[in-house]
Each structure stands twice: as structure tokens, then as C-alpha cells.
């Protein structure tokens, strides 16, 4: 079994690239700046993100991936090509073997679209890796043994909860509620409570600095700048961590429901393993303050966040064939 040279985490908000022997070498926004007048791509990744909101009206942002699925094939192909070349360098003459993570609940058409786009971007071989398996490998969870392990991967566009055993998925669910929904809830709160218009980047800053999923004895306060919806003028308001906890209660509740639904469907023997070993969180949105405590409080199961939750899927995608091959040979 050949081992992948490159592992790609195709995220709704970010793309991470793992190179064998080097680790994660690239993390950039999965966004493209498109010039409508010239009908061509102006910039990709971080460069494109920096242009948004600071350029002329003819340049628009395109997120070619929605919930881990390709929504714009041609743009995704160009974006992949750019990132693969940037990560591996122009001295790489040989076409690489590439592994790409995929959500479990995808159609054959969607799988083929990712596969084709990766081949077109320059791959010699393409392996599609189930996202919860990649997350577990990246979090250094041994899934080769016949005992249950639970992983909850919370990205920007989706939350995937799964129970794994013997290198495979036993029970899983995926919901289109994750970090972007926290941001949308914060934008909605600022509008309704303060008559303030804020953008996605400001909402994300608020989430990072004062966002919390549980009630804290000491509140954090942040001054937030935006546009007054009545006067149209700049305005500053003070927002607390308790305000944000209330604002994001609904999406946080949806994630809890997804975790609960997987636990309900888990066979008793594997459920006992999970009670003993706990739940592991991965994905950038797992870093929301208090989220692991909220899940632990509601499930009664010890919940921890992986050491590097943001890189877990990329690392696991890159190491997938190597780990599965080792597990198979050990059992054989």
C-alpha cells in the first residue's frame, strides 16, 4: 500500500496541507477573490482574505467549499492547484500521492467531484479519507483495537460526531451547524440588542475573545465597533461573555443534540468503552471556551480537546494509509 505524500483538510473556512515528514506546512483561508470585470481569479487564500472589504466593488469573495463539499468545481481546482504547489514547492517534479478528507454523508457524485478536482490539481493517486477517522488519527487516538472511541470534530461549516472501532466508523452523524453559526448568531445578537451592524471578522473576534458556552463567575467584556443601523455612523458598544453565551445557545444546543444522538445509537459494549475513555473534540471551533465542559456536563462523560485540534484532520488525512496499513498488519 503506497503512503500519501500530501494530506489535505478541505475545510469550509480553511485549507490545511500536511506533507509527509514535515507536518502541517500550510494553513490558509479557503477563499478566492474573483475579479468580475476581468472574469478571472485575482488572489487565493490569505492574500484574497486581506483584499475583501478593502477593494473595488468588482472584486468578490468566493468560498468554493460549503460544508466540506465542492460548490464551485472550477474555482476549487484552481485553489487546490495553487495550495499544493505552494506547499510542496516548485522543485517537486513528481506528481504527489494525495489524501483528502471527506464528510461521511456525501453522495458518489460529490466524492467524484473532490477526486476529479484533486487529480486535475496534479495528483498521481487520490485517497478519500472519512473525516472522523482522520480527526481521530490526528488526535493520536488508537482506533485499530476493538473498543469504542468517540470523536467530535467541529469545524466552520459542519460538526461531525462519530464512534470508531477497528479502524472504522460504527455510528456517526453530521450536522451543518458549527463555527460559522456561532458567528451568525453573534451578528444577529449585535443587530437585535445594540442596533449594530458588524461583519463576519468582527463576530469571529468576539467569539475568540469573549465567547463562552457556559456561565462563568467572572465575565469578560469587549468593546465592539460597528455601524449604527439608525444613524449609519460608527458606534462602539460593550459586549460581555454572558451576552455571547446567550447569543450562541441555539447552535451550541444543536451540537449537544448531535453528540447525544450518536451516544443513543452506540452499541452497549462500545458505549461502556466511551464512558471509560471519554470524548475527544477536534476542529477549530472546539476551541470555544467552555464547550468541552458543556458537553461533559450534559453527557456525564469526561470530554477533552485534542492537543492541536485545528491540525488534527490534516495530520490524520496525511497519515491515514500509513496508520491503517500498520493496524491491518498487526491484526493479521
mmCIF file of N, CA and C in Angstrom, residues 128-255:
data_model
loop_
_atom_site.group_PDB
_atom_site.id
_atom_site.type_symbol
_atom_site.label_atom_id
_atom_site.label_comp_id
_atom_site.label_asym_id
_atom_site.label_seq_id
_atom_site.Cartn_x
_atom_site.Cartn_y
_atom_site.Cartn_z
ATOM 1 N N UNK A 128 -9.580 9.130 -0.597
ATOM 2 C CA UNK A 128 -10.553 9.913 0.171
ATOM 3 C C UNK A 128 -10.676 9.305 1.564
ATOM 4 N N UNK A 129 -10.527 10.141 2.577
ATOM 5 C CA UNK A 129 -10.471 9.680 3.968
ATOM 6 C C UNK A 129 -11.709 10.165 4.732
ATOM 7 N N UNK A 130 -12.450 9.263 5.400
ATOM 8 C CA UNK A 130 -13.603 9.709 6.203
ATOM 9 C C UNK A 130 -13.133 10.674 7.296
ATOM 10 N N UNK A 131 -13.799 11.811 7.398
ATOM 11 C CA UNK A 131 -13.318 12.886 8.280
ATOM 12 C C UNK A 131 -13.174 12.483 9.749
ATOM 13 N N UNK A 132 -14.148 11.764 10.358
ATOM 14 C CA UNK A 132 -13.966 11.387 11.767
ATOM 15 C C UNK A 132 -12.750 10.486 11.981
ATOM 16 N N UNK A 133 -12.452 9.618 11.010
ATOM 17 C CA UNK A 133 -11.284 8.742 11.113
ATOM 18 C C UNK A 133 -10.010 9.588 11.066
ATOM 19 N N UNK A 134 -9.970 10.550 10.134
ATOM 20 C CA UNK A 134 -8.815 11.449 10.031
ATOM 21 C C UNK A 134 -8.621 12.231 11.328
ATOM 22 N N UNK A 135 -9.724 12.746 11.882
ATOM 23 C CA UNK A 135 -9.658 13.531 13.122
ATOM 24 C C UNK A 135 -9.105 12.689 14.268
ATOM 25 N N UNK A 136 -9.561 11.429 14.358
ATOM 26 C CA UNK A 136 -9.110 10.541 15.431
ATOM 27 C C UNK A 136 -7.623 10.228 15.298
ATOM 28 N N UNK A 137 -7.167 9.932 14.075
ATOM 29 C CA UNK A 137 -5.740 9.643 13.848
ATOM 30 C C UNK A 137 -4.898 10.869 14.203
ATOM 31 N N UNK A 138 -5.353 12.049 13.756
ATOM 32 C CA UNK A 138 -4.631 13.293 14.038
ATOM 33 C C UNK A 138 -4.591 13.633 15.518
ATOM 34 N N UNK A 139 -5.607 13.166 16.261
ATOM 35 C CA UNK A 139 -5.655 13.404 17.712
ATOM 36 C C UNK A 139 -4.909 12.308 18.473
ATOM 37 N N UNK A 140 -4.230 11.422 17.706
ATOM 38 C CA UNK A 140 -3.433 10.325 18.269
ATOM 39 C C UNK A 140 -4.272 9.345 19.078
ATOM 40 N N UNK A 141 -5.471 9.060 18.579
ATOM 41 C CA UNK A 141 -6.332 8.048 19.180
ATOM 42 C C UNK A 141 -6.114 6.741 18.426
ATOM 43 N N UNK A 142 -5.866 5.674 19.155
ATOM 44 C CA UNK A 142 -5.676 4.364 18.527
ATOM 45 C C UNK A 142 -7.050 3.761 18.231
ATOM 46 N N UNK A 143 -7.415 3.755 16.942
ATOM 47 C CA UNK A 143 -8.734 3.234 16.562
ATOM 48 C C UNK A 143 -8.641 1.816 15.991
ATOM 49 N N UNK A 144 -7.452 1.214 16.077
ATOM 50 C CA UNK A 144 -7.263 -0.112 15.472
ATOM 51 C C UNK A 144 -7.815 -1.234 16.346
ATOM 52 N N UNK A 145 -7.948 -0.981 17.647
ATOM 53 C CA UNK A 145 -8.393 -2.026 18.559
ATOM 54 C C UNK A 145 -9.915 -2.118 18.622
ATOM 55 N N UNK A 146 -10.456 -3.293 19.037
ATOM 56 C CA UNK A 146 -11.914 -3.465 19.084
ATOM 57 C C UNK A 146 -12.548 -2.856 20.333
ATOM 58 N N UNK A 147 -12.377 -1.551 20.491
ATOM 59 C CA UNK A 147 -13.051 -0.857 21.597
ATOM 60 C C UNK A 147 -13.473 0.530 21.106
ATOM 61 N N UNK A 148 -14.538 1.049 21.695
ATOM 62 C CA UNK A 148 -15.144 2.285 21.192
ATOM 63 C C UNK A 148 -14.379 3.542 21.568
ATOM 64 N N UNK A 149 -14.190 4.414 20.595
ATOM 65 C CA UNK A 149 -13.606 5.756 20.814
ATOM 66 C C UNK A 149 -14.563 6.761 20.184
ATOM 67 N N UNK A 150 -14.803 7.877 20.876
ATOM 68 C CA UNK A 150 -15.724 8.884 20.324
ATOM 69 C C UNK A 150 -14.983 10.166 19.995
ATOM 70 N N UNK A 151 -15.222 10.646 18.781
ATOM 71 C CA UNK A 151 -14.599 11.887 18.312
ATOM 72 C C UNK A 151 -15.700 12.846 17.882
ATOM 73 N N UNK A 152 -15.548 14.120 18.231
ATOM 74 C CA UNK A 152 -16.478 15.158 17.776
ATOM 75 C C UNK A 152 -15.635 16.242 17.109
ATOM 76 N N UNK A 153 -15.767 16.356 15.784
ATOM 77 C CA UNK A 153 -14.986 17.325 15.016
ATOM 78 C C UNK A 153 -15.876 18.516 14.670
ATOM 79 N N UNK A 154 -15.521 19.693 15.192
ATOM 80 C CA UNK A 154 -16.350 20.897 14.999
ATOM 81 C C UNK A 154 -15.536 21.912 14.202
ATOM 82 N N UNK A 155 -15.894 22.060 12.946
ATOM 83 C CA UNK A 155 -15.180 22.989 12.072
ATOM 84 C C UNK A 155 -15.922 24.303 11.929
ATOM 85 N N UNK A 156 -15.835 24.891 10.735
ATOM 86 C CA UNK A 156 -16.541 26.148 10.464
ATOM 87 C C UNK A 156 -17.948 25.872 9.930
ATOM 88 N N UNK A 157 -18.059 24.843 9.063
ATOM 89 C CA UNK A 157 -19.337 24.584 8.398
ATOM 90 C C UNK A 157 -20.122 23.413 8.928
ATOM 91 N N UNK A 158 -19.424 22.405 9.500
ATOM 92 C CA UNK A 158 -20.118 21.204 9.970
ATOM 93 C C UNK A 158 -19.558 20.714 11.298
ATOM 94 N N UNK A 159 -20.402 19.950 12.000
ATOM 95 C CA UNK A 159 -19.996 19.230 13.201
ATOM 96 C C UNK A 159 -20.224 17.755 12.916
ATOM 97 N N UNK A 160 -19.167 16.953 13.072
ATOM 98 C CA UNK A 160 -19.273 15.509 12.875
ATOM 99 C C UNK A 160 -18.997 14.813 14.199
ATOM 100 N N UNK A 161 -19.931 13.972 14.635
ATOM 101 C CA UNK A 161 -19.739 13.171 15.848
ATOM 102 C C UNK A 161 -19.746 11.711 15.435
ATOM 103 N N UNK A 162 -18.785 10.927 15.928
ATOM 104 C CA UNK A 162 -18.688 9.528 15.498
ATOM 105 C C UNK A 162 -18.083 8.654 16.587
ATOM 106 N N UNK A 163 -18.508 7.386 16.578
ATOM 107 C CA UNK A 163 -17.896 6.361 17.418
ATOM 108 C C UNK A 163 -17.119 5.440 16.484
ATOM 109 N N UNK A 164 -15.852 5.195 16.819
ATOM 110 C CA UNK A 164 -14.976 4.394 15.953
ATOM 111 C C UNK A 164 -14.459 3.163 16.683
ATOM 112 N N UNK A 165 -14.224 2.109 15.901
ATOM 113 C CA UNK A 165 -13.637 0.881 16.418
ATOM 114 C C UNK A 165 -13.084 0.093 15.236
ATOM 115 N N UNK A 166 -11.962 -0.609 15.444
ATOM 116 C CA UNK A 166 -11.342 -1.417 14.379
ATOM 117 C C UNK A 166 -11.164 -0.644 13.065
ATOM 118 N N UNK A 167 -10.606 0.565 13.169
ATOM 119 C CA UNK A 167 -10.270 1.411 12.014
ATOM 120 C C UNK A 167 -11.483 1.892 11.216
ATOM 121 N N UNK A 168 -12.673 1.754 11.759
ATOM 122 C CA UNK A 168 -13.860 2.176 11.010
ATOM 123 C C UNK A 168 -14.870 2.914 11.871
ATOM 124 N N UNK A 169 -15.886 3.452 11.194
ATOM 125 C CA UNK A 169 -16.947 4.196 11.875
ATOM 126 C C UNK A 169 -18.108 3.257 12.175
ATOM 127 N N UNK A 170 -18.509 3.206 13.444
ATOM 128 C CA UNK A 170 -19.634 2.357 13.866
ATOM 129 C C UNK A 170 -20.936 3.155 13.815
ATOM 130 N N UNK A 171 -20.914 4.351 14.400
ATOM 131 C CA UNK A 171 -22.078 5.242 14.407
ATOM 132 C C UNK A 171 -21.571 6.653 14.133
ATOM 133 N N UNK A 172 -22.295 7.406 13.326
ATOM 134 C CA UNK A 172 -21.869 8.803 13.096
ATOM 135 C C UNK A 172 -23.055 9.658 12.699
ATOM 136 N N UNK A 173 -22.890 10.944 12.934
ATOM 137 C CA UNK A 173 -23.856 11.914 12.429
ATOM 138 C C UNK A 173 -23.096 13.174 12.044
ATOM 139 N N UNK A 174 -23.668 13.926 11.114
ATOM 140 C CA UNK A 174 -23.057 15.181 10.676
ATOM 141 C C UNK A 174 -24.157 16.228 10.566
ATOM 142 N N UNK A 175 -23.929 17.388 11.175
ATOM 143 C CA UNK A 175 -24.907 18.474 11.075
ATOM 144 C C UNK A 175 -24.227 19.722 10.524
ATOM 145 N N UNK A 176 -25.004 20.529 9.812
ATOM 146 C CA UNK A 176 -24.453 21.754 9.221
ATOM 147 C C UNK A 176 -24.570 22.914 10.212
ATOM 148 N N UNK A 177 -24.062 22.665 11.399
ATOM 149 C CA UNK A 177 -24.022 23.678 12.460
ATOM 150 C C UNK A 177 -22.625 23.622 13.064
ATOM 151 N N UNK A 178 -21.921 24.766 13.069
ATOM 152 C CA UNK A 178 -20.549 24.791 13.595
ATOM 153 C C UNK A 178 -20.128 26.248 13.811
ATOM 154 N N UNK A 179 -18.849 26.522 13.622
ATOM 155 C CA UNK A 179 -18.301 27.851 13.928
ATOM 156 C C UNK A 179 -18.972 28.996 13.201
ATOM 157 N N UNK A 180 -19.319 28.797 11.920
ATOM 158 C CA UNK A 180 -19.984 29.869 11.161
ATOM 159 C C UNK A 180 -21.327 30.236 11.785
ATOM 160 N N UNK A 181 -21.995 29.241 12.364
ATOM 161 C CA UNK A 181 -23.294 29.501 13.003
ATOM 162 C C UNK A 181 -23.133 30.297 14.285
ATOM 163 N N UNK A 182 -22.015 30.062 15.009
ATOM 164 C CA UNK A 182 -21.714 30.899 16.183
ATOM 165 C C UNK A 182 -21.544 32.350 15.730
ATOM 166 N N UNK A 183 -20.787 32.545 14.641
ATOM 167 C CA UNK A 183 -20.553 33.903 14.121
ATOM 168 C C UNK A 183 -21.864 34.573 13.710
ATOM 169 N N UNK A 184 -22.708 33.829 12.992
ATOM 170 C CA UNK A 184 -24.008 34.377 12.547
ATOM 171 C C UNK A 184 -24.878 34.765 13.733
ATOM 172 N N UNK A 185 -24.846 33.937 14.792
ATOM 173 C CA UNK A 185 -25.642 34.223 15.991
ATOM 174 C C UNK A 185 -25.147 35.489 16.677
ATOM 175 N N UNK A 186 -23.830 35.715 16.663
ATOM 176 C CA UNK A 186 -23.251 36.923 17.273
ATOM 177 C C UNK A 186 -23.629 38.165 16.459
ATOM 178 N N UNK A 187 -23.590 38.049 15.122
ATOM 179 C CA UNK A 187 -24.006 39.155 14.246
ATOM 180 C C UNK A 187 -25.467 39.509 14.504
ATOM 181 N N UNK A 188 -26.309 38.470 14.631
ATOM 182 C CA UNK A 188 -27.743 38.668 14.894
ATOM 183 C C UNK A 188 -27.950 39.343 16.255
ATOM 184 N N UNK A 189 -27.192 38.909 17.256
ATOM 185 C CA UNK A 189 -27.303 39.493 18.595
ATOM 186 C C UNK A 189 -26.944 40.984 18.563
ATOM 187 N N UNK A 190 -25.830 41.336 17.907
ATOM 188 C CA UNK A 190 -25.389 42.746 17.846
ATOM 189 C C UNK A 190 -26.456 43.617 17.189
ATOM 190 N N UNK A 191 -27.104 43.069 16.156
ATOM 191 C CA UNK A 191 -28.156 43.803 15.452
ATOM 192 C C UNK A 191 -29.389 43.995 16.346
ATOM 193 N N UNK A 192 -29.817 42.918 16.986
ATOM 194 C CA UNK A 192 -31.056 42.970 17.770
ATOM 195 C C UNK A 192 -30.883 43.705 19.101
ATOM 196 N N UNK A 193 -29.759 43.472 19.789
ATOM 197 C CA UNK A 193 -29.573 44.044 21.131
ATOM 198 C C UNK A 193 -29.001 45.456 21.102
ATOM 199 N N UNK A 194 -28.176 45.760 20.089
ATOM 200 C CA UNK A 194 -27.480 47.052 20.081
ATOM 201 C C UNK A 194 -27.721 47.868 18.815
ATOM 202 N N UNK A 195 -28.564 47.350 17.913
ATOM 203 C CA UNK A 195 -28.819 48.053 16.654
ATOM 204 C C UNK A 195 -27.503 48.317 15.907
ATOM 205 N N UNK A 196 -26.600 47.345 16.010
ATOM 206 C CA UNK A 196 -25.243 47.499 15.497
ATOM 207 C C UNK A 196 -24.982 46.500 14.379
ATOM 208 N N UNK A 197 -24.469 46.992 13.279
ATOM 209 C CA UNK A 197 -24.083 46.122 12.161
ATOM 210 C C UNK A 197 -22.594 45.804 12.286
ATOM 211 N N UNK A 198 -22.275 44.512 12.392
ATOM 212 C CA UNK A 198 -20.871 44.094 12.422
ATOM 213 C C UNK A 198 -20.655 43.050 11.326
ATOM 214 N N UNK A 199 -19.396 42.854 10.919
ATOM 215 C CA UNK A 199 -19.076 41.885 9.884
ATOM 216 C C UNK A 199 -18.645 40.545 10.459
ATOM 217 N N UNK A 200 -18.381 39.580 9.562
ATOM 218 C CA UNK A 200 -18.007 38.221 9.988
ATOM 219 C C UNK A 200 -16.697 38.204 10.773
ATOM 220 N N UNK A 201 -15.731 39.014 10.333
ATOM 221 C CA UNK A 201 -14.434 39.011 11.016
ATOM 222 C C UNK A 201 -14.552 39.564 12.427
ATOM 223 N N UNK A 202 -15.394 40.593 12.620
ATOM 224 C CA UNK A 202 -15.616 41.145 13.964
ATOM 225 C C UNK A 202 -16.318 40.115 14.836
ATOM 226 N N UNK A 203 -17.296 39.424 14.259
ATOM 227 C CA UNK A 203 -18.030 38.390 15.008
ATOM 228 C C UNK A 203 -17.075 37.290 15.465
ATOM 229 N N UNK A 204 -16.141 36.927 14.584
ATOM 230 C CA UNK A 204 -15.173 35.884 14.949
ATOM 231 C C UNK A 204 -14.253 36.367 16.068
ATOM 232 N N UNK A 205 -13.837 37.641 16.009
ATOM 233 C CA UNK A 205 -13.007 38.220 17.079
ATOM 234 C C UNK A 205 -13.734 38.176 18.418
ATOM 235 N N UNK A 206 -15.016 38.514 18.394
ATOM 236 C CA UNK A 206 -15.832 38.490 19.616
ATOM 237 C C UNK A 206 -15.876 37.061 20.167
ATOM 238 N N UNK A 207 -16.127 36.100 19.270
ATOM 239 C CA UNK A 207 -16.211 34.677 19.666
ATOM 240 C C UNK A 207 -14.904 34.220 20.317
ATOM 241 N N UNK A 208 -13.774 34.618 19.731
ATOM 242 C CA UNK A 208 -12.473 34.198 20.248
ATOM 243 C C UNK A 208 -12.165 34.845 21.595
ATOM 244 N N UNK A 209 -12.461 36.130 21.727
ATOM 245 C CA UNK A 209 -12.050 36.870 22.924
ATOM 246 C C UNK A 209 -13.024 36.794 24.098
ATOM 247 N N UNK A 210 -14.336 36.795 23.832
ATOM 248 C CA UNK A 210 -15.283 36.744 24.962
ATOM 249 C C UNK A 210 -16.340 35.648 24.812
ATOM 250 N N UNK A 211 -16.250 34.859 23.750
ATOM 251 C CA UNK A 211 -17.228 33.800 23.544
ATOM 252 C C UNK A 211 -17.092 32.707 24.593
ATOM 253 N N UNK A 212 -18.212 32.177 25.058
ATOM 254 C CA UNK A 212 -18.189 31.066 26.007
ATOM 255 C C UNK A 212 -19.486 30.263 25.876
ATOM 256 N N UNK A 213 -19.380 28.967 26.157
ATOM 257 C CA UNK A 213 -20.556 28.093 26.063
ATOM 258 C C UNK A 213 -21.189 27.850 27.433
ATOM 259 N N UNK A 214 -20.471 28.242 28.490
ATOM 260 C CA UNK A 214 -21.024 28.030 29.838
ATOM 261 C C UNK A 214 -20.955 29.324 30.650
ATOM 262 N N UNK A 215 -21.742 29.365 31.718
ATOM 263 C CA UNK A 215 -21.772 30.544 32.586
ATOM 264 C C UNK A 215 -20.489 30.593 33.406
ATOM 265 N N UNK A 216 -19.846 31.744 33.411
ATOM 266 C CA UNK A 216 -18.614 31.925 34.168
ATOM 267 C C UNK A 216 -18.858 32.885 35.335
ATOM 268 N N UNK A 217 -18.213 32.634 36.500
ATOM 269 C CA UNK A 217 -18.400 33.564 37.635
ATOM 270 C C UNK A 217 -17.890 34.968 37.322
ATOM 271 N N UNK A 218 -16.801 35.038 36.533
ATOM 272 C CA UNK A 218 -16.256 36.343 36.145
ATOM 273 C C UNK A 218 -16.441 36.545 34.649
ATOM 274 N N UNK A 219 -17.121 37.634 34.300
ATOM 275 C CA UNK A 219 -17.390 37.901 32.890
ATOM 276 C C UNK A 219 -16.241 38.668 32.239
ATOM 277 N N UNK A 220 -16.049 38.381 30.946
ATOM 278 C CA UNK A 220 -15.113 39.174 30.147
ATOM 279 C C UNK A 220 -15.931 40.219 29.400
ATOM 280 N N UNK A 221 -15.329 41.377 29.191
ATOM 281 C CA UNK A 221 -16.003 42.468 28.473
ATOM 282 C C UNK A 221 -15.141 42.871 27.282
ATOM 283 N N UNK A 222 -15.805 43.164 26.159
ATOM 284 C CA UNK A 222 -15.075 43.606 24.964
ATOM 285 C C UNK A 222 -15.777 44.801 24.340
ATOM 286 N N UNK A 223 -14.994 45.775 23.925
ATOM 287 C CA UNK A 223 -15.557 46.915 23.191
ATOM 288 C C UNK A 223 -15.613 46.541 21.712
ATOM 289 N N UNK A 224 -16.795 46.706 21.136
ATOM 290 C CA UNK A 224 -17.007 46.285 19.748
ATOM 291 C C UNK A 224 -17.414 47.483 18.901
ATOM 292 N N UNK A 225 -16.717 47.649 17.776
ATOM 293 C CA UNK A 225 -17.020 48.766 16.867
ATOM 294 C C UNK A 225 -17.813 48.252 15.673
ATOM 295 N N UNK A 226 -18.788 49.032 15.247
ATOM 296 C CA UNK A 226 -19.587 48.669 14.085
ATOM 297 C C UNK A 226 -20.321 49.900 13.569
ATOM 298 N N UNK A 227 -21.391 49.661 12.801
ATOM 299 C CA UNK A 227 -22.157 50.785 12.243
ATOM 300 C C UNK A 227 -23.552 50.787 12.846
ATOM 301 N N UNK A 228 -23.949 51.967 13.350
ATOM 302 C CA UNK A 228 -25.295 52.128 13.906
ATOM 303 C C UNK A 228 -26.308 52.019 12.773
ATOM 304 N N UNK A 229 -27.257 51.093 12.927
ATOM 305 C CA UNK A 229 -28.231 50.867 11.855
ATOM 306 C C UNK A 229 -29.230 52.012 11.688
ATOM 307 N N UNK A 230 -29.363 52.858 12.714
ATOM 308 C CA UNK A 230 -30.284 54.000 12.623
ATOM 309 C C UNK A 230 -29.622 55.217 11.994
ATOM 310 N N UNK A 231 -28.440 55.572 12.516
ATOM 311 C CA UNK A 231 -27.772 56.792 12.044
ATOM 312 C C UNK A 231 -26.822 56.529 10.866
ATOM 313 N N UNK A 232 -26.381 55.289 10.734
ATOM 314 C CA UNK A 232 -25.401 54.962 9.694
ATOM 315 C C UNK A 232 -23.987 55.350 10.074
ATOM 316 N N UNK A 233 -23.807 55.827 11.314
ATOM 317 C CA UNK A 233 -22.490 56.293 11.772
ATOM 318 C C UNK A 233 -21.771 55.209 12.581
ATOM 319 N N UNK A 234 -20.433 55.313 12.682
ATOM 320 C CA UNK A 234 -19.691 54.356 13.510
ATOM 321 C C UNK A 234 -20.147 54.425 14.967
ATOM 322 N N UNK A 235 -20.133 53.291 15.637
ATOM 323 C CA UNK A 235 -20.618 53.229 17.017
ATOM 324 C C UNK A 235 -19.833 52.150 17.764
ATOM 325 N N UNK A 236 -19.604 52.366 19.062
ATOM 326 C CA UNK A 236 -18.909 51.381 19.897
ATOM 327 C C UNK A 236 -19.825 50.941 21.027
ATOM 328 N N UNK A 237 -19.897 49.636 21.248
ATOM 329 C CA UNK A 237 -20.696 49.104 22.362
ATOM 330 C C UNK A 237 -19.845 48.130 23.165
ATOM 331 N N UNK A 238 -20.279 47.851 24.398
ATOM 332 C CA UNK A 238 -19.592 46.878 25.244
ATOM 333 C C UNK A 238 -20.410 45.589 25.268
ATOM 334 N N UNK A 239 -19.730 44.484 24.996
ATOM 335 C CA UNK A 239 -20.403 43.186 24.952
ATOM 336 C C UNK A 239 -19.707 42.244 25.931
ATOM 337 N N UNK A 240 -20.507 41.492 26.701
ATOM 338 C CA UNK A 240 -19.938 40.602 27.722
ATOM 339 C C UNK A 240 -19.969 39.148 27.270
ATOM 340 N N UNK A 241 -19.202 38.322 27.982
ATOM 341 C CA UNK A 241 -19.180 36.885 27.681
ATOM 342 C C UNK A 241 -20.561 36.261 27.929
ATOM 343 N N UNK A 242 -21.301 36.793 28.913
ATOM 344 C CA UNK A 242 -22.649 36.267 29.191
ATOM 345 C C UNK A 242 -23.602 36.587 28.033
ATOM 346 N N UNK A 243 -23.426 37.774 27.436
ATOM 347 C CA UNK A 243 -24.235 38.134 26.251
ATOM 348 C C UNK A 243 -24.009 37.105 25.141
ATOM 349 N N UNK A 244 -22.749 36.743 24.940
ATOM 350 C CA UNK A 244 -22.411 35.813 23.847
ATOM 351 C C UNK A 244 -22.886 34.405 24.185
ATOM 352 N N UNK A 245 -22.785 34.014 25.450
ATOM 353 C CA UNK A 245 -23.300 32.686 25.836
ATOM 354 C C UNK A 245 -24.775 32.554 25.467
ATOM 355 N N UNK A 246 -25.541 33.592 25.749
ATOM 356 C CA UNK A 246 -26.973 33.591 25.407
ATOM 357 C C UNK A 246 -27.159 33.597 23.886
ATOM 358 N N UNK A 247 -26.318 34.377 23.198
ATOM 359 C CA UNK A 247 -26.452 34.521 21.738
ATOM 360 C C UNK A 247 -26.216 33.202 21.009
ATOM 361 N N UNK A 248 -25.250 32.405 21.506
ATOM 362 C CA UNK A 248 -24.882 31.173 20.788
ATOM 363 C C UNK A 248 -25.524 29.922 21.391
ATOM 364 N N UNK A 249 -26.476 30.122 22.269
ATOM 365 C CA UNK A 249 -27.095 28.982 22.962
ATOM 366 C C UNK A 249 -27.720 27.982 21.989
ATOM 367 N N UNK A 250 -28.353 28.489 20.926
ATOM 368 C CA UNK A 250 -29.038 27.588 19.993
ATOM 369 C C UNK A 250 -28.059 26.705 19.205
ATOM 370 N N UNK A 251 -27.028 27.275 18.513
ATOM 371 C CA UNK A 251 -26.094 26.386 17.814
ATOM 372 C C UNK A 251 -25.338 25.452 18.756
ATOM 373 N N UNK A 252 -25.005 25.926 19.967
ATOM 374 C CA UNK A 252 -24.328 25.059 20.943
ATOM 375 C C UNK A 252 -25.251 23.898 21.326
ATOM 376 N N UNK A 253 -26.540 24.190 21.444
ATOM 377 C CA UNK A 253 -27.531 23.158 21.759
ATOM 378 C C UNK A 253 -27.660 22.130 20.644
ATOM 379 N N UNK A 254 -27.548 22.598 19.394
ATOM 380 C CA UNK A 254 -27.618 21.680 18.242
ATOM 381 C C UNK A 254 -26.430 20.712 18.242
ATOM 382 N N UNK A 255 -25.253 21.214 18.616
ATOM 383 C CA UNK A 255 -24.060 20.356 18.689
ATOM 384 C C UNK A 255 -24.228 19.319 19.796
#
